Each structure stands twice: as C-alpha cells, then as structure tokens.
PDB file of C-alpha atoms and ligand atoms in Angstrom:
ATOM      1  CA  MET A  17     129.369 134.407  62.615  1.00 65.00           C
ATOM      2  CA  GLY A  18     128.678 132.514  59.571  1.00 73.00           C
ATOM      3  CA  ARG A  19     125.532 134.194  57.980  1.00 93.00           C
ATOM      4  CA  LEU A  20     122.257 132.142  57.577  1.00 97.00           C
ATOM      5  CA  THR A  21     120.634 133.401  54.628  1.00 97.00           C
ATOM      6  CA  VAL A  22     116.977 131.941  54.052  1.00 98.00           C
ATOM      7  CA  ILE A  23     116.277 132.177  50.297  1.00 97.00           C
ATOM      8  CA  ASP A  24     112.769 133.405  50.113  1.00 94.00           C
ATOM      9  CA  HIS A  25     110.850 133.077  46.660  1.00 95.00           C
ATOM     10  CA  PRO A  26     107.388 132.136  45.897  1.00 96.00           C
ATOM     11  CA  LEU A  27     108.411 128.956  43.823  1.00 96.00           C
ATOM     12  CA  ILE A  28     110.574 127.804  46.622  1.00 97.00           C
ATOM     13  CA  ARG A  29     107.860 128.316  49.001  1.00 97.00           C
ATOM     14  CA  ALA A  30     105.534 126.309  46.967  1.00 98.00           C
ATOM     15  CA  LYS A  31     107.703 123.566  46.129  1.00 98.00           C
ATOM     16  CA  LEU A  32     108.880 123.108  49.466  1.00 98.00           C
ATOM     17  CA  THR A  33     105.398 122.865  50.907  1.00 98.00           C
ATOM     18  CA  LYS A  34     104.936 119.991  48.370  1.00 98.00           C
ATOM     19  CA  LEU A  35     108.096 118.451  49.549  1.00 98.00           C
ATOM     20  CA  ARG A  36     106.896 118.296  53.230  1.00 98.00           C
ATOM     21  CA  ASP A  37     103.583 116.845  52.257  1.00 98.00           C
ATOM     22  CA  ARG A  38     103.531 113.194  53.475  1.00 98.00           C
ATOM     23  CA  SER A  39     101.464 112.165  50.570  1.00 98.00           C
ATOM     24  CA  THR A  40     104.192 113.401  48.008  1.00 98.00           C
ATOM     25  CA  ASP A  41     105.604 110.078  46.471  1.00 97.00           C
ATOM     26  CA  ARG A  42     108.990 109.362  45.946  1.00 97.00           C
ATOM     27  CA  LEU A  43     109.340 110.176  42.296  1.00 97.00           C
ATOM     28  CA  LEU A  44     107.870 113.648  42.939  1.00 98.00           C
ATOM     29  CA  PHE A  45     109.833 114.130  46.043  1.00 98.00           C
ATOM     30  CA  ARG A  46     113.122 113.474  44.142  1.00 97.00           C
ATOM     31  CA  GLN A  47     112.164 115.914  41.275  1.00 97.00           C
ATOM     32  CA  LEU A  48     111.173 118.681  43.801  1.00 98.00           C
ATOM     33  CA  LEU A  49     114.339 118.369  45.602  1.00 98.00           C
ATOM     34  CA  GLU A  50     116.579 118.484  42.322  1.00 97.00           C
ATOM     35  CA  GLU A  51     114.281 121.523  41.134  1.00 97.00           C
ATOM     36  CA  LEU A  52     114.690 123.305  44.571  1.00 98.00           C
ATOM     37  CA  THR A  53     118.265 122.956  44.612  1.00 98.00           C
ATOM     38  CA  ALA A  54     118.619 124.587  41.180  1.00 97.00           C
ATOM     39  CA  PHE A  55     116.685 127.575  42.361  1.00 95.00           C
ATOM     40  CA  MET A  56     118.980 127.989  45.170  1.00 96.00           C
ATOM     41  CA  VAL A  57     122.077 127.730  43.523  1.00 96.00           C
ATOM     42  CA  TYR A  58     121.002 130.463  41.126  1.00 92.00           C
ATOM     43  CA  GLU A  59     120.939 132.616  44.361  1.00 92.00           C
ATOM     44  CA  ILE A  60     123.891 131.519  46.283  1.00 94.00           C
ATOM     45  CA  THR A  61     126.241 131.985  43.044  1.00 95.00           C
ATOM     46  CA  ARG A  62     125.226 135.799  42.879  1.00 94.00           C
ATOM     47  CA  ASP A  63     128.594 136.775  44.174  1.00 93.00           C
ATOM     48  CA  PHE A  64     130.757 134.355  42.176  1.00 97.00           C
ATOM     49  CA  PRO A  65     133.562 136.230  40.600  1.00 97.00           C
ATOM     50  CA  LEU A  66     133.478 136.370  36.757  1.00 98.00           C
ATOM     51  CA  ARG A  67     136.368 136.917  34.286  1.00 98.00           C
ATOM     52  CA  GLU A  68     136.229 138.552  30.877  1.00 98.00           C
ATOM     53  CA  VAL A  69     136.399 136.247  27.677  1.00 98.00           C
ATOM     54  CA  GLU A  70     136.279 136.957  24.125  1.00 98.00           C
ATOM     55  CA  VAL A  71     133.458 135.235  22.372  1.00 98.00           C
ATOM     56  CA  GLU A  72     133.013 135.156  18.486  1.00 98.00           C
ATOM     57  CA  THR A  73     129.105 135.570  17.537  1.00 98.00           C
ATOM     58  CA  PRO A  74     127.900 134.350  14.162  1.00 98.00           C
ATOM     59  CA  LEU A  75     128.576 138.197  13.207  1.00 98.00           C
ATOM     60  CA  GLU A  76     131.177 139.478  15.132  1.00 98.00           C
ATOM     61  CA  ARG A  77     133.725 139.222  17.909  1.00 98.00           C
ATOM     62  CA  THR A  78     132.529 140.543  21.303  1.00 98.00           C
ATOM     63  CA  SER A  79     133.598 140.299  24.980  1.00 98.00           C
ATOM     64  CA  GLY A  80     131.735 138.335  27.621  1.00 98.00           C
ATOM     65  CA  HIS A  81     132.284 136.273  30.919  1.00 98.00           C
ATOM     66  CA  GLU A  82     133.021 133.048  32.649  1.00 97.00           C
ATOM     67  CA  LEU A  83     133.235 132.066  36.105  1.00 97.00           C
ATOM     68  CA  ALA A  84     136.693 132.879  37.281  1.00 97.00           C
ATOM     69  CA  ARG A  85     137.128 130.114  39.647  1.00 97.00           C
ATOM     70  CA  PRO A  86     136.415 126.403  39.622  1.00 97.00           C
ATOM     71  CA  VAL A  87     133.230 125.083  41.452  1.00 98.00           C
ATOM     72  CA  VAL A  88     133.254 121.997  43.449  1.00 98.00           C
ATOM     73  CA  LEU A  89     130.237 120.520  44.701  1.00 98.00           C
ATOM     74  CA  VAL A  90     130.359 118.062  47.846  1.00 98.00           C
ATOM     75  CA  PRO A  91     126.905 116.379  48.576  1.00 98.00           C
ATOM     76  CA  ILE A  92     126.735 114.433  51.920  1.00 98.00           C
ATOM     77  CA  LEU A  93     125.301 110.849  51.143  1.00 97.00           C
ATOM     78  CA  ARG A  94     122.698 109.839  50.861  1.00 94.00           C
ATOM     79  CA  ALA A  95     120.247 112.404  50.638  1.00 95.00           C
ATOM     80  CA  GLY A  96     122.635 115.064  49.327  1.00 96.00           C
ATOM     81  CA  ILE A  97     123.389 113.083  46.134  1.00 95.00           C
ATOM     82  CA  ILE A  98     119.931 114.064  44.555  1.00 96.00           C
ATOM     83  CA  MET A  99     120.805 117.540  45.008  1.00 97.00           C
ATOM     84  CA  THR A 100     123.936 117.139  42.745  1.00 96.00           C
ATOM     85  CA  GLU A 101     121.720 116.879  39.584  1.00 95.00           C
ATOM     86  CA  GLY A 102     120.148 120.418  40.722  1.00 96.00           C
ATOM     87  CA  VAL A 103     123.672 122.082  40.900  1.00 97.00           C
ATOM     88  CA  LEU A 104     124.840 120.510  37.745  1.00 97.00           C
ATOM     89  CA  ARG A 105     121.914 121.753  35.793  1.00 95.00           C
ATOM     90  CA  LEU A 106     123.348 125.153  36.258  1.00 96.00           C
ATOM     91  CA  ILE A 107     127.042 124.610  36.658  1.00 97.00           C
ATOM     92  CA  PRO A 108     127.774 121.513  34.411  1.00 96.00           C
ATOM     93  CA  ASN A 109     131.244 121.418  34.765  1.00 95.00           C
ATOM     94  CA  ALA A 110     131.558 121.643  38.601  1.00 97.00           C
ATOM     95  CA  ARG A 111     133.682 118.838  39.943  1.00 97.00           C
ATOM     96  CA  VAL A 112     131.986 116.662  42.582  1.00 98.00           C
ATOM     97  CA  GLY A 113     133.367 115.249  45.800  1.00 98.00           C
ATOM     98  CA  HIS A 114     131.415 112.895  47.902  1.00 98.00           C
ATOM     99  CA  ILE A 115     131.226 112.452  51.642  1.00 98.00           C
ATOM    100  CA  GLY A 116     129.437 109.547  53.047  1.00 98.00           C
ATOM    101  CA  ILE A 117     127.872 110.221  56.655  1.00 97.00           C
ATOM    102  CA  TYR A 118     125.286 108.562  58.678  1.00 94.00           C
ATOM    103  CA  ARG A 119     123.987 109.903  61.960  1.00 94.00           C
ATOM    104  CA  ASP A 120     123.569 107.132  64.763  1.00 94.00           C
ATOM    105  CA  PRO A 121     119.990 106.802  65.477  1.00 90.00           C
ATOM    106  CA  VAL A 122     120.686 106.740  69.366  1.00 94.00           C
ATOM    107  CA  THR A 123     123.635 109.003  69.983  1.00 96.00           C
ATOM    108  CA  LEU A 124     122.737 111.399  66.903  1.00 96.00           C
ATOM    109  CA  LYS A 125     126.643 111.613  66.325  1.00 97.00           C
ATOM    110  CA  PRO A 126     127.919 111.505  62.645  1.00 97.00           C
ATOM    111  CA  HIS A 127     129.890 108.666  61.602  1.00 97.00           C
ATOM    112  CA  VAL A 128     132.000 109.174  58.176  1.00 98.00           C
ATOM    113  CA  TYR A 129     132.169 106.022  55.934  1.00 98.00           C
ATOM    114  CA  TYR A 130     133.246 107.465  52.927  1.00 98.00           C
ATOM    115  CA  LYS A 131     135.375 110.438  51.487  1.00 98.00           C
ATOM    116  CA  LYS A 132     136.556 111.385  48.019  1.00 98.00           C
ATOM    117  CA  LEU A 133     137.355 115.001  47.178  1.00 98.00           C
ATOM    118  CA  PRO A 134     138.583 116.593  44.034  1.00 97.00           C
ATOM    119  CA  LYS A 135     142.380 117.789  44.532  1.00 93.00           C
ATOM    120  CA  ASN A 136     141.869 121.706  43.678  1.00 87.00           C
ATOM    121  CA  LEU A 137     139.962 122.450  46.883  1.00 96.00           C
ATOM    122  CA  ARG A 138     142.025 125.361  47.622  1.00 97.00           C
ATOM    123  CA  GLU A 139     141.361 127.502  44.641  1.00 97.00           C
ATOM    124  CA  ALA A 140     137.678 126.468  44.321  1.00 98.00           C
ATOM    125  CA  LEU A 141     134.379 127.634  45.305  1.00 98.00           C
ATOM    126  CA  VAL A 142     133.251 124.830  47.353  1.00 98.00           C
ATOM    127  CA  ILE A 143     129.249 124.066  47.982  1.00 98.00           C
ATOM    128  CA  VAL A 144     128.486 121.313  50.447  1.00 98.00           C
ATOM    129  CA  VAL A 145     124.941 120.282  49.922  1.00 98.00           C
ATOM    130  CA  ASP A 146     122.518 118.185  52.292  1.00 98.00           C
ATOM    131  CA  PRO A 147     118.854 118.707  52.468  1.00 98.00           C
ATOM    132  CA  MET A 148     118.740 118.627  56.244  1.00 98.00           C
ATOM    133  CA  LEU A 149     120.523 120.741  58.993  1.00 98.00           C
ATOM    134  CA  ALA A 150     119.243 119.052  62.319  1.00 98.00           C
ATOM    135  CA  THR A 151     121.551 118.743  65.062  1.00 98.00           C
ATOM    136  CA  GLY A 152     124.332 120.117  62.957  1.00 98.00           C
ATOM    137  CA  GLY A 153     126.660 116.959  63.364  1.00 98.00           C
ATOM    138  CA  SER A 154     126.808 115.871  59.926  1.00 98.00           C
ATOM    139  CA  ALA A 155     127.260 119.179  58.275  1.00 98.00           C
ATOM    140  CA  VAL A 156     130.043 120.256  60.866  1.00 98.00           C
ATOM    141  CA  GLU A 157     131.708 117.142  60.059  1.00 98.00           C
ATOM    142  CA  ALA A 158     131.507 117.289  56.263  1.00 98.00           C
ATOM    143  CA  VAL A 159     132.952 120.929  56.300  1.00 98.00           C
ATOM    144  CA  ARG A 160     135.618 119.933  58.608  1.00 98.00           C
ATOM    145  CA  LEU A 161     136.891 117.265  56.033  1.00 98.00           C
ATOM    146  CA  VAL A 162     136.653 119.862  53.196  1.00 98.00           C
ATOM    147  CA  LYS A 163     138.627 122.279  55.133  1.00 98.00           C
ATOM    148  CA  GLU A 164     141.277 119.502  56.055  1.00 97.00           C
ATOM    149  CA  GLU A 165     141.723 118.847  52.411  1.00 97.00           C
ATOM    150  CA  GLY A 166     142.446 122.500  51.766  1.00 97.00           C
ATOM    151  CA  GLY A 167     138.990 124.089  51.009  1.00 98.00           C
ATOM    152  CA  GLU A 168     138.957 127.687  52.204  1.00 97.00           C
ATOM    153  CA  ASP A 169     135.899 129.328  50.345  1.00 97.00           C
ATOM    154  CA  VAL A 170     132.812 127.103  51.502  1.00 98.00           C
ATOM    155  CA  ARG A 171     129.225 127.482  51.583  1.00 97.00           C
ATOM    156  CA  PHE A 172     126.710 125.198  53.064  1.00 98.00           C
ATOM    157  CA  LEU A 173     123.449 124.730  51.256  1.00 98.00           C
ATOM    158  CA  CYS A 174     120.430 122.871  52.792  1.00 98.00           C
ATOM    159  CA  LEU A 175     116.608 122.956  52.269  1.00 98.00           C
ATOM    160  CA  VAL A 176     115.519 122.954  55.927  1.00 98.00           C
ATOM    161  CA  ALA A 177     117.545 123.953  58.893  1.00 98.00           C
ATOM    162  CA  ALA A 178     116.730 123.592  62.655  1.00 98.00           C
ATOM    163  CA  PRO A 179     117.734 126.562  65.000  1.00 98.00           C
ATOM    164  CA  GLU A 180     119.821 124.033  67.117  1.00 97.00           C
ATOM    165  CA  GLY A 181     121.828 122.790  64.020  1.00 98.00           C
ATOM    166  CA  VAL A 182     122.379 126.479  62.835  1.00 98.00           C
ATOM    167  CA  ARG A 183     124.037 127.565  66.222  1.00 98.00           C
ATOM    168  CA  VAL A 184     126.170 124.352  66.313  1.00 98.00           C
ATOM    169  CA  PHE A 185     127.317 124.844  62.709  1.00 98.00           C
ATOM    170  CA  GLN A 186     127.981 128.592  63.156  1.00 98.00           C
ATOM    171  CA  GLU A 187     130.039 127.959  66.407  1.00 98.00           C
ATOM    172  CA  ALA A 188     132.183 125.321  64.522  1.00 98.00           C
ATOM    173  CA  HIS A 189     132.569 127.015  61.299  1.00 98.00           C
ATOM    174  CA  PRO A 190     132.037 131.089  61.749  1.00 97.00           C
ATOM    175  CA  GLY A 191     133.270 131.703  58.159  1.00 96.00           C
ATOM    176  CA  VAL A 192     130.928 129.384  56.360  1.00 98.00           C
ATOM    177  CA  PRO A 193     127.626 130.814  55.189  1.00 97.00           C
ATOM    178  CA  ILE A 194     124.635 128.778  55.508  1.00 98.00           C
ATOM    179  CA  TYR A 195     121.681 128.970  52.722  1.00 98.00           C
ATOM    180  CA  ALA A 196     118.375 127.524  53.555  1.00 98.00           C
ATOM    181  CA  ALA A 197     114.870 127.351  51.856  1.00 98.00           C
ATOM    182  CA  ALA A 198     113.324 127.299  55.643  1.00 98.00           C
ATOM    183  CA  LEU A 199     114.457 127.566  59.131  1.00 98.00           C
ATOM    184  CA  ASP A 200     112.047 125.414  61.014  1.00 98.00           C
ATOM    185  CA  ARG A 201     110.801 125.394  64.493  1.00 98.00           C
ATOM    186  CA  GLU A 202     112.944 122.844  66.510  1.00 98.00           C
ATOM    187  CA  LEU A 203     114.139 119.344  66.988  1.00 98.00           C
ATOM    188  CA  ASN A 204     112.111 116.419  68.612  1.00 97.00           C
ATOM    189  CA  ASP A 205     113.535 114.031  70.850  1.00 96.00           C
ATOM    190  CA  HIS A 206     114.667 111.832  68.118  1.00 95.00           C
ATOM    191  CA  GLY A 207     116.597 114.540  66.546  1.00 97.00           C
ATOM    192  CA  TYR A 208     114.192 115.177  63.608  1.00 97.00           C
ATOM    193  CA  ILE A 209     113.188 118.506  62.492  1.00 98.00           C
ATOM    194  CA  LEU A 210     109.804 119.845  63.272  1.00 98.00           C
ATOM    195  CA  PRO A 211     107.759 120.537  61.363  1.00 98.00           C
ATOM    196  CA  GLY A 212     110.411 119.336  58.742  1.00 98.00           C
ATOM    197  CA  LEU A 213     109.860 116.781  55.975  1.00 98.00           C
ATOM    198  CA  GLY A 214     110.659 113.637  57.720  1.00 97.00           C
ATOM    199  CA  ASP A 215     113.582 111.456  56.910  1.00 96.00           C
ATOM    200  CA  ALA A 216     114.794 112.581  53.742  1.00 96.00           C
ATOM    201  CA  GLY A 217     116.940 109.673  52.769  1.00 95.00           C
ATOM    202  CA  ASP A 218     114.181 107.221  53.407  1.00 95.00           C
ATOM    203  CA  ARG A 219     111.850 109.084  51.360  1.00 97.00           C
ATOM    204  CA  LEU A 220     114.298 109.514  48.478  1.00 96.00           C
ATOM    205  CA  PHE A 221     115.237 105.912  48.388  1.00 94.00           C
ATOM    206  CA  GLY A 222     112.219 104.146  49.783  1.00 92.00           C
ATOM    207  CA  THR A 223     114.155 102.532  52.592  1.00 87.00           C
TER     208      THR A 223
HETATM  209  C1  PRP B   7     120.217 112.836  57.347  1.00 84.28           C
HETATM  210  C2  PRP B   7     120.424 114.023  56.399  1.00 84.28           C
HETATM  211  C3  PRP B   7     121.771 114.905  57.179  1.00 84.28           C
HETATM  212  C4  PRP B   7     121.505 114.450  58.645  1.00 84.28           C
HETATM  213  C5  PRP B   7     121.216 115.681  59.253  1.00 84.28           C
HETATM  214  O1  PRP B   7     121.231 111.816  56.939  1.00 84.28           O
HETATM  215  O2  PRP B   7     120.472 113.854  55.217  1.00 84.28           O
HETATM  216  O3  PRP B   7     122.927 114.111  56.627  1.00 84.28           O
HETATM  217  O4  PRP B   7     120.729 113.468  58.730  1.00 84.28           O
HETATM  218  O5  PRP B   7     121.252 115.361  60.670  1.00 84.28           O
HETATM  219  P1  PRP B   7     122.236 116.021  61.563  1.00 84.28           P
HETATM  220  O6  PRP B   7     122.238 117.643  61.468  1.00 84.28           O
HETATM  221  O7  PRP B   7     121.602 115.698  63.082  1.00 84.28           O
HETATM  222  O8  PRP B   7     123.469 115.494  61.576  1.00 84.28           O
HETATM  223  P2  PRP B   7     121.236 110.505  57.535  1.00 84.28           P
HETATM  224  O9  PRP B   7     122.203 110.367  58.773  1.00 84.28           O
HETATM  225  O10 PRP B   7     119.741 109.995  57.914  1.00 84.28           O
HETATM  226  O11 PRP B   7     121.709 109.490  56.411  1.00 84.28           O
HETATM  227  P3  PRP B   7     121.090 109.056  55.199  1.00 84.28           P
HETATM  228  O12 PRP B   7     121.082 110.344  54.164  1.00 84.28           O
HETATM  229  O13 PRP B   7     121.967 107.869  54.657  1.00 84.28           O
HETATM  230  O14 PRP B   7     119.801 108.508  55.346  1.00 84.28           O
HETATM  231  N1  URA B   8     117.528 113.869  59.039  1.00 84.28           N
HETATM  232  C1  URA B   8     116.381 113.859  58.436  1.00 84.28           C
HETATM  233  O1  URA B   8     116.430 113.262  57.193  1.00 84.28           O
HETATM  234  N2  URA B   8     115.291 114.418  58.693  1.00 84.28           N
HETATM  235  C2  URA B   8     115.410 115.064  59.722  1.00 84.28           C
HETATM  236  O2  URA B   8     114.387 115.813  60.113  1.00 84.28           O
HETATM  237  C3  URA B   8     116.489 115.168  60.626  1.00 84.28           C
HETATM  238  C4  URA B   8     117.632 114.394  60.237  1.00 84.28           C
END
C-alpha cells in the first residue's frame, strides 16, 4: 500500500492554520501555499539519491554531491500551479509538466482538459502536486497519465487530504507514496474537505 506521510513540523502547522483561515486574503494565501510547498519538498526529497562530483573551491579541489536523477514536477491545474514556485525554489532545474483537470461539481468525476509532460519520465523522480486530495479522482487520474507516459518513480504531494481520497488513491496506485501537511476529518456532501480550507482554486485566483 502506498504510504501516507503527514509531515509534521511547527512551522507547517502554523502556516497551514493561516491558510485555512477564511480571513486570509488571496495574496497571503498564495504566499503561504508556496512556502508550505517548499518546506514539504525539503522533507520528501530526503531519500533522493546523490552522486559524487568534484568541485573547485577558491582554495582547492574537493568532492561534493549532486542529485543523481532528474526531477520532474507535475502540478495539477489550476491550484497546483502555485505550488510549482515552492518546488522550484529548492530544485531550480526541475522540469515541469502540466496536467489540467477539473472536477465536475455534480458527479465529482475528474475531467482532463490539458496534458503536456517532459519526455524523460522513466528516468526521473516525479513529484505530482495539488493542494487538495478530496475524493481522490483528480490525483488518481493525474498519476495514471504520468505512468502512461513512462513515469515509474512517482510521489504525490498535497497539503490537505481526506481519508476517503487517501483510500481511493492507495487502491489505485499502491506504489505511490502520498505526502500531506494534514489528514482532515471527512468530505461533506459536495465533496469538500472538512475542516479543509475551502475551494483552493477559487481562493488562489479569485474566481
Ligand atoms: C480541486 C483541487 C483538486 C481537486 C481535488 O480542483 O485543486 O485538483 O479539486 O478533488 P478530488 O480529489 O475530489 O478530485 P478543481 O477541480 O476545483 O479545479 P481548479 O483547480 O481548476 O479549481
Ligand atoms: N477541491 C478543493 O479545492 N477543496 C476541497 O475541499 C475539495 C476539492
């Protein structure tokens, strides 16, 4: 079963609380989402393999390290796009693919409207990002598309996960670990996470 890791850190808890707050405005919401993503990437990349490289300091030659495999980041549009900057702060040369999915408000089923992924997915460490894992439909579909294009070593990073979505995702992609900042209580009748943070896309883009 794909492991769920809730990344627990005092700064993550404090920033997530601000993000949940209905009085947090759009500008701060974006900023917090970007910062939280950067903190979480720091944690989820802990096991990324390194290779040794030589480096010339101003004084002498020594050995150091660089990431051994390319990193590909795949935000799910729209809300995932704001997380891209948070990842790129720490891994500036990551390639970025995009998958556009919206959730039908009545059926809650995901609809794919855009897909553009880099070619080197098989050799890459792939991180799929979306702030919300609610019913799980969008994340399941996005990871399916990544695998279809050759992605093998995939991680899913979200901020808030619902137990229902975690179950669905783990059944569909048992080999893909999930990282979240919080596991919330449940979904409401409209598929929104409780307590959650509302509609992430709307809060980010003012729609
Ligand atoms: C939100 C969110 C996820 C999806 C999660 O996107 O950003 O992509 O819902 O729900 P699920 O787990 O039930 O599939 P939304 O469909 O609202 O699109 P948007 O980002 O364009 O607003
Ligand atoms: N999408 C969101 O943006 N928020 C939720 O709570 C569920 C799905």
